[in-house]
């Protein structure tokens, strides 16, 4: 939490459509963030306009990337969409321990919608450092998978289900394949808790499950598993 006391000035650079209704906003920091792959920061666009965002870029990247949809039309997203090249913004952080430990062996990454952002950061970090940590990504989304072009190229294995049941089956298979891997789960609160329960049901120890819960994020409806359709706890 003390990381939030750190404040960085960033300059807006540009934005790109990365699929799944998500734009990747790029910023140039005034000095290195000293982030670890998977961390998030609080993006501040005005005195009262601030929201948390995982960093989608690797710590080694020159530009800081934030991936998000602007479809809600919220006041914050209107300000974000209105940024022009050269505009200054503030980032508090980075914070959290949803980070990669490359000494712990294989990783399984489970993302819902825009929950892909910290996992893209981890995959980019592995690639940029030539690290051989085996990585399995299962990214569930409807209407396209954000950053798929990158993640498909960088993950050792990847799957892009569009429905909750496909995601559930792929996740069970990954848990059974290697229950001793480290499992990273990122997305909206119901997704993270139900996926963690599913992993526990299939032999994964609680301390091997790492969670990044996007409070405030509500994905397109089909992405959050309905309890009845997803089996026990899922
Ligand atoms: C640790 C952490 C990391 C996070 N990282 C990310 C990240 O990397 N990327 C990211 O996008 N978010 C991330 N979030 C969530 C983010 O902070 C915002 O809450 C989220 O982006 C929604 O903000 P908003 O201003 O669009 O919507 P809000 O103002 O919070 O909601 C406005 C209304 O619009 C609705 N709405 C939301 N999305 C849509 C949509 N696509 N279409 C129609 N209506 C919609 C909402 O349900 C709500 O009713 C993270 C949150 C946490 C806690």
Coordinates of C-alpha atoms and ligand atoms in Angstrom, one line a residue:
X1 CA 0.0 0.0 0.0
X2 CA 2.9 2.4 0.7
X3 CA 3.6 2.2 -3.0
X4 CA 0.5 4.5 -3.5
X5 CA 2.5 7.3 -1.9
X6 CA 4.7 7.2 -5.0
X7 CA 3.4 9.5 -7.7
X8 CA 4.6 9.5 -11.3
X9 CA 3.9 12.1 -14.0
X10 CA 3.2 10.5 -17.3
X11 CA 2.6 12.0 -20.7
X12 CA -0.1 10.6 -23.0
X13 CA 1.4 9.2 -26.2
X14 CA -1.4 7.4 -28.2
X15 CA -3.9 4.6 -28.2
X16 CA -4.5 1.4 -30.2
X17 CA -7.5 -0.9 -30.6
X18 CA -6.2 -4.3 -29.3
X19 CA -9.5 -6.3 -29.8
X20 CA -12.3 -7.3 -27.6
X21 CA -13.5 -3.7 -27.3
X22 CA -10.3 -2.7 -25.5
X23 CA -8.1 0.2 -26.3
X24 CA -4.4 0.1 -25.2
X25 CA -3.5 3.6 -23.9
X26 CA 0.3 4.4 -24.0
X27 CA 2.0 6.8 -21.7
X28 CA 5.6 7.9 -21.4
X29 CA 6.7 8.1 -17.7
X30 CA 8.9 11.0 -16.5
X31 CA 11.2 8.4 -14.7
X32 CA 11.2 4.6 -14.4
X33 CA 8.2 3.2 -12.4
X34 CA 10.2 0.3 -11.0
X35 CA 7.2 -1.8 -11.4
X36 CA 7.0 -5.6 -11.2
X37 CA 5.1 -7.5 -13.9
X38 CA 1.4 -7.8 -12.7
X39 CA 1.2 -4.7 -10.6
X40 CA -1.4 -2.0 -10.8
X41 CA -1.5 1.8 -10.2
X42 CA -4.1 4.5 -9.7
X43 CA -4.5 6.6 -12.8
X44 CA -5.5 10.1 -12.0
X45 CA -7.0 12.3 -14.7
X46 CA -8.1 15.2 -12.6
X47 CA -8.6 16.1 -8.9
X48 CA -11.5 13.7 -8.4
X49 CA -11.1 11.4 -11.4
X50 CA -9.0 8.3 -10.5
X51 CA -9.3 4.6 -11.0
X52 CA -7.1 1.6 -10.5
X53 CA -5.6 -0.1 -13.6
X54 CA -3.2 -3.0 -14.0
X55 CA -0.2 -2.2 -16.1
X56 CA -0.4 -4.1 -19.4
X57 CA 3.2 -3.3 -20.3
X58 CA 6.3 -5.1 -19.1
X59 CA 8.6 -3.3 -16.6
X60 CA 11.2 -3.2 -19.3
X61 CA 9.0 -1.4 -21.8
X62 CA 9.6 2.3 -22.4
X63 CA 5.9 3.1 -22.6
X64 CA 3.4 2.3 -19.9
X65 CA 0.3 0.6 -21.3
X66 CA -3.2 0.6 -19.8
X67 CA -5.8 -1.5 -21.5
X68 CA -9.5 -0.7 -21.0
X69 CA -12.9 -0.2 -22.7
X70 CA -14.4 3.2 -23.0
X71 CA -17.8 1.8 -23.8
X72 CA -19.3 2.6 -20.4
X73 CA -19.1 6.3 -21.2
X74 CA -18.4 7.1 -17.5
X75 CA -17.0 10.5 -16.7
X76 CA -13.6 8.9 -16.2
X77 CA -13.6 7.1 -19.5
X78 CA -14.7 10.3 -21.3
X79 CA -11.7 12.1 -19.9
X80 CA -9.5 9.2 -20.9
X81 CA -10.9 9.1 -24.5
X82 CA -10.4 12.9 -24.8
X83 CA -6.6 12.8 -24.0
X84 CA -4.4 14.3 -26.7
X85 CA -0.8 13.5 -27.3
X86 CA 1.4 15.4 -24.8
X87 CA -1.3 15.7 -22.1
X88 CA 0.0 15.0 -18.6
X89 CA -1.6 12.5 -16.2
X90 CA -0.6 11.1 -12.8
X91 CA -0.1 7.5 -11.8
X92 CA 0.1 6.5 -8.2
X93 CA 1.9 3.3 -7.4
X94 CA 2.7 0.7 -8.7
X95 CA 1.4 -1.6 -6.0
X96 CA 0.3 -5.2 -5.1
X97 CA 2.0 -8.6 -5.0
X98 CA 0.1 -10.2 -7.9
X99 CA 3.6 -10.7 -9.4
X100 CA 5.6 -13.3 -11.1
X101 CA 8.1 -15.4 -9.3
X102 CA 10.1 -17.0 -12.0
X103 CA 11.9 -19.3 -9.6
X104 CA 8.6 -21.2 -8.8
X105 CA 8.3 -23.1 -12.1
X106 CA 5.3 -23.3 -14.5
X107 CA 2.5 -20.8 -14.4
X108 CA -1.1 -21.0 -15.5
X109 CA -2.8 -17.7 -16.3
X110 CA -6.6 -17.5 -16.2
X111 CA -8.1 -14.2 -17.4
X112 CA -11.6 -12.9 -17.9
X113 CA -12.0 -10.1 -20.5
X114 CA -9.8 -7.1 -19.7
X115 CA -8.4 -9.1 -16.8
X116 CA -5.8 -10.1 -19.3
X117 CA -3.8 -6.9 -18.7
X118 CA -1.5 -8.0 -15.8
X119 CA -1.0 -11.4 -17.5
X120 CA 0.1 -9.7 -20.7
X121 CA 2.6 -7.8 -18.6
X122 CA 4.0 -11.0 -17.2
X123 CA 4.2 -12.7 -20.6
X124 CA 6.0 -9.7 -22.0
X125 CA 8.4 -9.7 -19.1
X126 CA 9.2 -13.4 -19.7
X127 CA 9.8 -12.8 -23.4
X128 CA 11.9 -9.7 -23.0
X129 CA 14.2 -11.4 -20.5
X130 CA 14.4 -14.7 -22.4
X131 CA 13.0 -16.6 -19.4
X132 CA 11.9 -20.1 -20.1
X133 CA 9.1 -20.4 -17.5
X134 CA 6.4 -22.6 -19.1
X135 CA 3.2 -20.6 -19.4
X136 CA -0.3 -21.7 -20.1
X137 CA -2.9 -18.9 -20.8
X138 CA -6.7 -19.5 -20.8
X139 CA -8.4 -16.2 -21.7
X140 CA -12.2 -16.2 -21.7
X141 CA -14.0 -13.3 -23.4
X142 CA -17.0 -12.6 -25.7
X143 CA -16.6 -10.5 -28.8
X144 CA -12.9 -10.8 -29.1
X145 CA -9.9 -11.3 -26.9
X146 CA -7.9 -8.2 -26.0
X147 CA -4.1 -8.4 -26.8
X148 CA -4.6 -11.8 -28.3
X149 CA -2.0 -11.2 -31.0
X150 CA 0.7 -10.7 -28.3
X151 CA -0.4 -13.3 -25.8
X152 CA -0.8 -16.0 -28.4
X153 CA 2.8 -15.4 -29.6
X154 CA 4.3 -15.2 -26.1
X155 CA 2.6 -17.9 -24.1
X156 CA 3.9 -21.5 -24.3
X157 CA 0.3 -22.7 -24.7
X158 CA -2.9 -20.6 -25.0
X159 CA -6.6 -21.1 -25.4
X160 CA -9.3 -18.5 -26.1
X161 CA -12.7 -19.8 -25.0
X162 CA -15.8 -17.6 -25.6
X163 CA -18.1 -19.4 -23.1
X164 CA -18.0 -20.2 -19.4
X165 CA -18.3 -23.9 -19.9
X166 CA -15.4 -24.0 -22.4
X167 CA -13.4 -22.0 -19.9
X168 CA -14.3 -24.3 -17.0
X169 CA -13.3 -27.5 -18.9
X170 CA -10.0 -25.9 -20.1
X171 CA -9.2 -24.8 -16.5
X172 CA -9.9 -28.2 -15.1
X173 CA -7.6 -29.8 -17.7
X174 CA -4.8 -27.3 -16.8
X175 CA -5.3 -28.0 -13.0
X176 CA -5.2 -31.8 -13.6
X177 CA -2.2 -31.5 -15.9
X178 CA 0.0 -29.8 -13.3
X179 CA -1.7 -29.0 -9.9
X180 CA 1.7 -27.8 -8.6
X181 CA 2.0 -24.9 -11.0
X182 CA 1.3 -21.3 -9.8
X183 CA -2.2 -20.2 -10.9
X184 CA -2.8 -16.5 -11.6
X185 CA -6.5 -15.5 -11.8
X186 CA -7.6 -12.0 -13.0
X187 CA -11.0 -10.5 -13.7
X188 CA -14.2 -9.4 -12.0
X189 CA -14.8 -10.5 -8.4
X190 CA -17.3 -13.4 -9.2
X191 CA -15.0 -14.8 -11.8
X192 CA -11.9 -14.7 -9.5
X193 CA -13.7 -16.4 -6.6
X194 CA -15.5 -19.0 -8.7
X195 CA -12.3 -19.9 -10.6
X196 CA -10.3 -20.2 -7.4
X197 CA -12.9 -22.5 -6.0
X198 CA -12.8 -24.6 -9.2
X199 CA -9.0 -24.9 -8.9
X200 CA -9.3 -26.0 -5.2
X201 CA -11.9 -28.6 -6.2
X202 CA -9.4 -30.0 -8.6
X203 CA -6.4 -30.4 -6.4
X204 CA -4.7 -27.0 -6.5
X205 CA -3.4 -25.8 -3.1
X206 CA -4.7 -22.4 -1.9
X207 CA -1.3 -20.9 -1.7
X208 CA -0.6 -21.7 -5.4
X209 CA -3.6 -19.5 -6.4
X210 CA -2.8 -15.8 -6.9
X211 CA -5.7 -13.4 -7.4
X212 CA -6.2 -10.0 -9.0
X213 CA -9.8 -8.9 -8.4
X214 CA -11.0 -6.0 -10.5
X215 CA -13.4 -4.3 -8.2
X216 CA -15.7 -2.0 -10.3
X217 CA -15.3 -4.1 -13.5
X218 CA -18.4 -5.7 -14.9
X219 CA -17.7 -7.7 -18.1
X220 CA -20.1 -8.4 -20.9
X221 CA -22.7 -10.8 -19.4
X222 CA -21.7 -14.1 -21.1
X223 CA -18.2 -13.9 -19.6
X224 CA -19.2 -14.3 -15.9
X225 CA -20.2 -17.9 -15.3
X226 CA -23.7 -18.4 -14.0
X227 CA -23.5 -20.5 -10.9
X228 CA -25.9 -23.1 -12.2
X229 CA -24.2 -23.4 -15.6
X230 CA -20.7 -23.7 -14.1
X231 CA -21.0 -26.6 -11.7
X232 CA -20.0 -26.6 -8.0
X233 CA -19.0 -23.1 -6.9
X234 CA -18.6 -22.1 -10.5
Ligands
LIG1 C1 -6.7 -3.9 -9.0 C2 -7.5 -3.4 -10.2 C3 -7.1 -3.5 -11.5 C4 -7.9 -3.1 -12.5 N1 -7.4 -3.1 -13.8 C5 -8.2 -2.8 -14.8 C6 -7.7 -2.9 -16.1 O1 -6.5 -3.2 -16.4 N2 -8.5 -2.5 -17.1 C7 -9.8 -2.1 -16.9 O2 -10.6 -1.8 -17.8 N3 -10.3 -2.1 -15.7 C8 -9.5 -2.4 -14.6 N4 -10.0 -2.3 -13.3 C9 -11.4 -1.7 -13.1 C10 -11.3 -0.2 -13.4 O3 -10.7 0.4 -12.2 C11 -12.8 0.4 -13.6 O4 -13.6 0.1 -12.4 C12 -13.4 -0.2 -14.8 O5 -12.6 0.0 -15.9 C13 -14.8 0.4 -15.0 O6 -14.7 1.8 -15.0 P1 -15.8 2.7 -15.8 O7 -15.4 4.1 -15.5 O8 -15.8 2.3 -17.3 O9 -17.1 2.3 -15.3 P2 -17.9 2.8 -14.0 O10 -18.1 4.2 -13.9 O11 -17.3 2.1 -12.9 O12 -19.3 2.1 -14.4 C14 -20.2 2.9 -15.2 C15 -21.4 2.0 -15.6 O13 -21.1 1.5 -16.9 C16 -21.2 0.1 -16.9 N5 -20.3 -0.5 -17.8 C17 -19.0 -0.8 -17.5 N6 -18.4 -1.3 -18.6 C18 -19.3 -1.2 -19.6 C19 -19.3 -1.5 -21.0 N7 -18.2 -2.1 -21.6 N8 -20.5 -1.3 -21.7 C20 -21.5 -0.8 -21.1 N9 -21.6 -0.5 -19.8 C21 -20.5 -0.7 -19.1 C22 -20.9 -0.4 -15.5 O14 -21.5 -1.6 -15.2 C23 -21.6 0.8 -14.7 O15 -23.0 0.6 -14.5 C24 -9.2 -2.6 -12.3 C25 -9.7 -2.6 -11.0 C26 -8.9 -3.0 -9.9 C27 -9.4 -2.9 -8.5

